[in-house]
Short mmCIF file of C-alpha atoms in Angstrom, two decimals:
data_model
loop_
_atom_site.label_atom_id
_atom_site.label_comp_id
_atom_site.label_asym_id
_atom_site.label_seq_id
_atom_site.Cartn_x
_atom_site.Cartn_y
_atom_site.Cartn_z
CA MET F 50 19.67 -8.77 -3.43
CA PHE F 51 16.74 -8.13 -6.42
CA ASP F 52 14.77 -11.22 -6.75
CA LEU F 53 12.23 -11.75 -10.15
CA LEU F 54 8.79 -11.95 -9.36
CA CYS F 55 5.34 -9.80 -8.64
CA ILE F 56 1.93 -6.57 -7.01
CA LYS F 57 -2.45 -2.73 -4.83
CA ILE F 58 -5.02 -2.81 -1.81
CA GLY F 59 -8.07 -1.29 -0.64
CA THR F 60 -9.18 -2.52 2.65
CA ALA F 61 -11.91 -1.57 4.90
CA ASP F 62 -11.18 -1.19 8.19
CA ASN F 63 -14.10 -3.02 9.62
CA SER F 64 -12.68 -4.10 13.28
CA SER F 65 -13.39 -1.91 16.40
CA TRP F 66 -11.00 0.76 16.03
CA LYS F 67 -11.01 1.92 19.46
CA GLY F 68 -7.53 0.91 21.04
CA ASN F 69 -5.95 -0.17 17.44
CA LEU F 70 -4.21 2.76 16.83
CA LYS F 71 -2.18 1.34 20.07
CA GLU F 72 -2.12 -2.16 18.95
CA ASN F 73 1.24 -3.48 18.03
CA LYS F 74 0.71 -4.23 14.50
CA THR F 75 4.56 -5.35 13.89
CA PHE F 76 5.35 -8.74 12.72
CA ASP F 77 8.61 -10.47 12.12
CA TYR F 78 7.77 -11.11 8.17
CA LEU F 79 5.21 -11.19 5.46
CA ASP F 80 5.04 -15.15 4.01
CA ILE F 81 3.82 -16.06 0.66
CA SER F 82 3.63 -19.63 0.37
CA ASN F 83 3.42 -21.83 -2.97
CA LEU F 84 1.16 -19.37 -4.58
CA SER F 85 -0.83 -20.10 -7.73
CA LYS F 86 -2.89 -18.72 -9.66
CA ASN F 87 -4.44 -18.53 -13.05
CA PHE F 88 -6.60 -16.43 -14.67
CA GLU F 89 -8.38 -18.70 -17.94
CA ASP F 90 -5.71 -19.89 -19.69
CA LYS F 91 -2.50 -17.53 -18.02
CA THR F 92 -0.18 -18.45 -15.22
CA ILE F 93 0.45 -15.63 -13.24
CA PHE F 94 1.82 -17.17 -10.15
CA LYS F 95 2.75 -20.92 -9.77
CA ASN F 96 4.27 -21.81 -6.79
CA PHE F 97 5.63 -18.93 -5.83
CA ASN F 98 7.26 -18.29 -2.19
CA LYS F 99 8.29 -15.08 -0.75
CA LYS F 100 9.35 -13.70 2.52
CA ILE F 101 9.16 -9.83 3.13
CA PRO F 102 10.38 -8.90 6.36
CA PHE F 103 8.24 -6.05 8.31
CA GLY F 104 9.55 -2.89 7.91
CA SER F 105 10.94 -3.63 4.02
CA LYS F 106 10.31 -1.22 1.06
CA VAL F 107 9.95 -3.66 -1.50
CA LEU F 108 9.14 -2.57 -5.24
CA VAL F 109 6.97 -4.87 -7.98
CA THR F 110 7.69 -3.98 -11.31
CA GLY F 111 6.83 -5.42 -15.19
CA GLU F 112 5.05 -5.02 -18.30
CA SER F 113 1.21 -3.94 -18.43
CA GLY F 114 -0.84 -6.70 -18.27
CA SER F 115 1.90 -9.04 -16.43
CA GLY F 116 -0.06 -9.18 -13.17
CA LYS F 117 1.73 -7.01 -10.97
CA SER F 118 -1.49 -5.78 -9.50
CA THR F 119 -2.85 -9.28 -8.49
CA LEU F 120 -0.35 -10.25 -5.52
CA LEU F 121 -1.86 -6.98 -3.91
CA LYS F 122 -5.67 -7.64 -4.14
CA MET F 123 -4.86 -11.41 -3.18
CA ILE F 124 -2.75 -9.94 0.45
CA SER F 125 -5.89 -7.87 0.68
CA GLN F 126 -8.21 -10.90 0.22
CA GLU F 127 -9.96 -8.99 -3.00
CA ILE F 128 -9.26 -12.07 -4.72
CA SER F 129 -8.63 -15.68 -4.02
CA MET F 130 -5.37 -17.70 -4.93
CA ASP F 131 -5.93 -21.12 -6.63
CA TYR F 132 -3.51 -22.53 -3.92
CA GLY F 133 -1.43 -21.66 -1.51
CA GLU F 134 -0.90 -19.17 1.49
CA ILE F 135 -0.34 -15.32 2.37
CA SER F 136 -0.02 -14.87 6.26
CA ILE F 137 2.59 -12.98 8.51
CA VAL F 138 4.51 -14.52 11.39
CA LYS F 139 3.84 -12.78 14.26
CA ASN F 140 6.25 -13.85 17.38
CA GLY F 141 7.27 -17.12 15.60
CA LYS F 142 3.60 -17.87 15.17
CA LYS F 143 1.95 -18.12 11.65
CA ILE F 144 -1.09 -16.07 11.23
CA GLU F 145 -3.85 -14.90 8.87
CA ILE F 146 -2.75 -11.22 8.12
CA PRO F 147 -5.71 -9.26 10.22
CA MET F 148 -7.08 -6.50 7.57
CA ARG F 149 -6.38 -3.92 10.46
CA TYR F 150 -3.22 -4.25 9.37
CA ILE F 151 -2.91 -3.19 5.94
CA GLY F 152 -3.65 0.23 3.81
CA PHE F 153 -3.96 0.95 0.38
CA VAL F 154 -2.66 3.74 -1.30
CA SER F 155 -4.09 4.12 -5.18
CA GLN F 156 -3.39 6.36 -8.15
CA GLU F 157 -6.98 7.31 -8.24
CA PRO F 158 -7.59 8.13 -4.36
CA PHE F 159 -11.28 8.02 -3.36
CA VAL F 160 -12.36 11.75 -1.43
CA PHE F 161 -15.29 12.76 0.38
CA ASN F 162 -17.20 15.89 -0.35
CA GLY F 163 -17.14 17.91 2.71
CA SER F 164 -13.80 19.38 5.02
CA ILE F 165 -10.47 17.43 5.13
CA MET F 166 -10.83 16.68 8.59
CA TYR F 167 -14.09 14.48 7.62
CA ASN F 168 -11.83 13.24 5.36
CA LEU F 169 -9.06 12.02 7.59
CA THR F 170 -11.32 11.14 10.45
CA LEU F 171 -14.35 9.26 8.52
CA GLY F 172 -16.71 10.59 11.52
CA ARG F 173 -14.15 9.17 14.03
CA ASP F 174 -13.02 10.66 17.14
CA TYR F 175 -9.41 11.97 16.82
CA GLU F 176 -7.34 15.35 18.64
CA GLU F 177 -7.60 18.24 16.89
CA LYS F 178 -3.40 18.09 17.05
CA ILE F 179 -3.00 14.51 15.61
CA LEU F 180 -4.88 15.52 13.09
CA LYS F 181 -2.86 18.56 12.37
CA ASP F 182 0.06 16.76 12.89
CA MET F 183 -0.60 13.91 9.89
CA LEU F 184 -1.24 16.92 7.40
CA LYS F 185 2.19 18.59 8.63
CA LYS F 186 3.75 14.64 8.18
CA VAL F 187 2.45 14.20 4.57
CA ASN F 188 3.06 17.94 3.69
CA LEU F 189 -0.46 18.75 3.54
CA GLU F 190 -0.31 21.58 5.96
CA GLU F 191 -1.49 24.24 3.50
CA LEU F 192 -4.87 22.49 3.92
CA ASN F 193 -6.56 23.58 6.95
CA LEU F 194 -8.65 20.97 8.86
CA ASP F 195 -12.02 22.79 7.45
CA TYR F 196 -11.02 23.24 4.15
CA LEU F 197 -14.16 21.85 2.22
CA ILE F 198 -13.82 19.41 -0.63
CA GLN F 199 -15.89 20.06 -3.40
CA ASN F 200 -17.02 17.94 -6.54
CA ASN F 201 -15.23 14.83 -5.40
CA GLY F 202 -12.13 16.70 -5.33
CA GLU F 203 -11.69 18.92 -8.06
CA ASN F 204 -10.53 21.56 -6.14
CA LEU F 205 -7.85 19.15 -5.06
CA SER F 206 -4.40 18.52 -7.32
CA GLY F 207 -3.65 14.44 -8.23
CA GLY F 208 -0.68 15.03 -5.73
CA GLN F 209 -2.92 16.66 -3.42
CA LYS F 210 -5.45 13.15 -3.05
CA ILE F 211 -2.79 11.06 -2.72
CA ARG F 212 -1.27 12.86 0.46
CA LEU F 213 -4.49 12.62 1.61
CA GLU F 214 -5.14 9.30 1.26
CA LEU F 215 -2.16 8.22 2.69
CA ALA F 216 -2.92 10.18 6.21
CA ARG F 217 -5.78 8.36 5.82
CA VAL F 218 -3.79 5.01 6.32
CA LEU F 219 -1.01 6.32 8.58
CA LEU F 220 -3.74 7.67 11.09
CA ARG F 221 -5.07 4.45 11.39
CA SER F 222 -1.49 2.83 12.18
CA LYS F 223 -1.12 0.47 9.03
CA SER F 224 1.72 -1.53 9.58
CA ILE F 225 1.23 -2.98 5.65
CA ILE F 226 1.16 0.27 2.75
CA LEU F 227 0.31 -1.29 -0.82
CA VAL F 228 0.81 1.08 -2.89
CA ASP F 229 -0.77 1.00 -6.79
CA GLU F 230 0.92 3.10 -9.51
CA VAL F 231 0.29 6.32 -7.42
CA THR F 232 2.72 8.24 -9.53
CA ALA F 233 1.32 7.48 -13.11
CA SER F 234 -0.97 10.66 -13.68
CA LEU F 235 1.74 13.11 -12.01
CA ASP F 236 4.92 15.00 -13.54
CA LYS F 237 8.18 13.71 -12.40
CA LYS F 238 8.64 16.64 -9.91
CA ASN F 239 5.62 15.93 -8.02
CA SER F 240 6.13 12.16 -8.59
CA LYS F 241 9.19 12.37 -6.72
CA LYS F 242 7.86 14.12 -3.92
CA ILE F 243 5.21 11.96 -3.24
CA ARG F 244 8.14 8.81 -3.87
CA ASP F 245 10.27 10.98 -0.87
CA LEU F 246 7.51 10.82 1.26
CA ILE F 247 6.24 7.18 1.26
CA TYR F 248 9.61 6.24 1.22
CA SER F 249 10.90 8.47 4.23
CA LEU F 250 8.19 6.52 6.30
CA ASN F 251 9.48 4.36 8.97
CA GLY F 252 8.13 1.41 11.03
CA VAL F 253 5.60 0.12 8.18
CA THR F 254 5.88 -2.09 5.23
CA ILE F 255 6.07 -0.94 1.69
CA ILE F 256 4.77 -3.18 -1.42
CA GLU F 257 4.62 -0.29 -4.22
CA VAL F 258 3.81 -1.27 -8.16
CA ALA F 259 5.04 0.48 -10.48
CA HIS F 260 6.41 0.68 -14.15
CA HIS F 261 9.65 1.87 -13.63
CA ILE F 262 12.50 2.15 -11.16
CA ASP F 263 13.25 5.75 -10.68
CA ASP F 264 15.67 5.07 -7.62
CA GLU F 265 17.18 1.49 -6.70
CA SER F 266 18.54 2.81 -3.47
CA ARG F 267 15.49 3.07 -2.08
CA TYR F 268 14.29 -0.19 -2.12
CA ASP F 269 15.02 -3.57 0.17
CA ASP F 270 14.23 -5.31 -2.81
CA ILE F 271 13.11 -5.09 -6.32
CA ILE F 272 10.52 -7.97 -7.54
CA THR F 273 10.41 -8.03 -11.63
CA ILE F 274 7.72 -9.69 -14.05
CA GLY F 275 7.52 -9.53 -17.53
CA LYS F 276 8.76 -13.22 -18.47
CA GLU F 277 6.77 -15.94 -19.12
CA ASP F 278 9.29 -18.17 -16.90
CA TRP F 279 9.93 -15.95 -13.83
CA TYR F 280 7.43 -18.20 -11.43
CA GLU F 281 10.01 -21.06 -12.14
CA ASN F 282 12.70 -20.03 -11.23
CA HIS F 283 11.62 -18.83 -7.59
#
């Protein structure tokens, strides 16, 4: 069933990473309760409520400038809400969303000058087999771990950068992946490949911001912003 609603995210994993890879990061559902947000004289959310079950694939769509990315920024605590609460319910208990649960994939992924290995690990210690398996999982096996990225990624295609960022997120076992307009700068063929990859993932909750719906069957829920009174109906 499709609802009317709204959503990006970036998060630094500042927690001690050892052990996090084996941590159970599943939860019952993400709970958005009585959420309100205004920018100057414009109401973006007003007493908005939404429950997103773990493992759901959710699309947030709507007009340009309608506030799709605002919800993602509030989930990631990049910006604050005026009123309300965003949390997860785990084992029947409501808790604040641990930032180590959240990963972000954007249309302009940040890459470092250096090897593919460094861009995956960011200096952490992983077994080489795990890294190679991850490249295969995101269809980047054409790049070996020693491949050098130059000039902020000018020797990578847009699709390769997105796959690399997705691999980085998956390597850290994020259970909520926020996807912000990742295919906006890609052609139709590569856009489909990236979406096919993202929506083939199991055991994660995906919340994607996009202007257009390419295939409704991909999503468990579609949240659309665009009408001034949309928030009054939810």
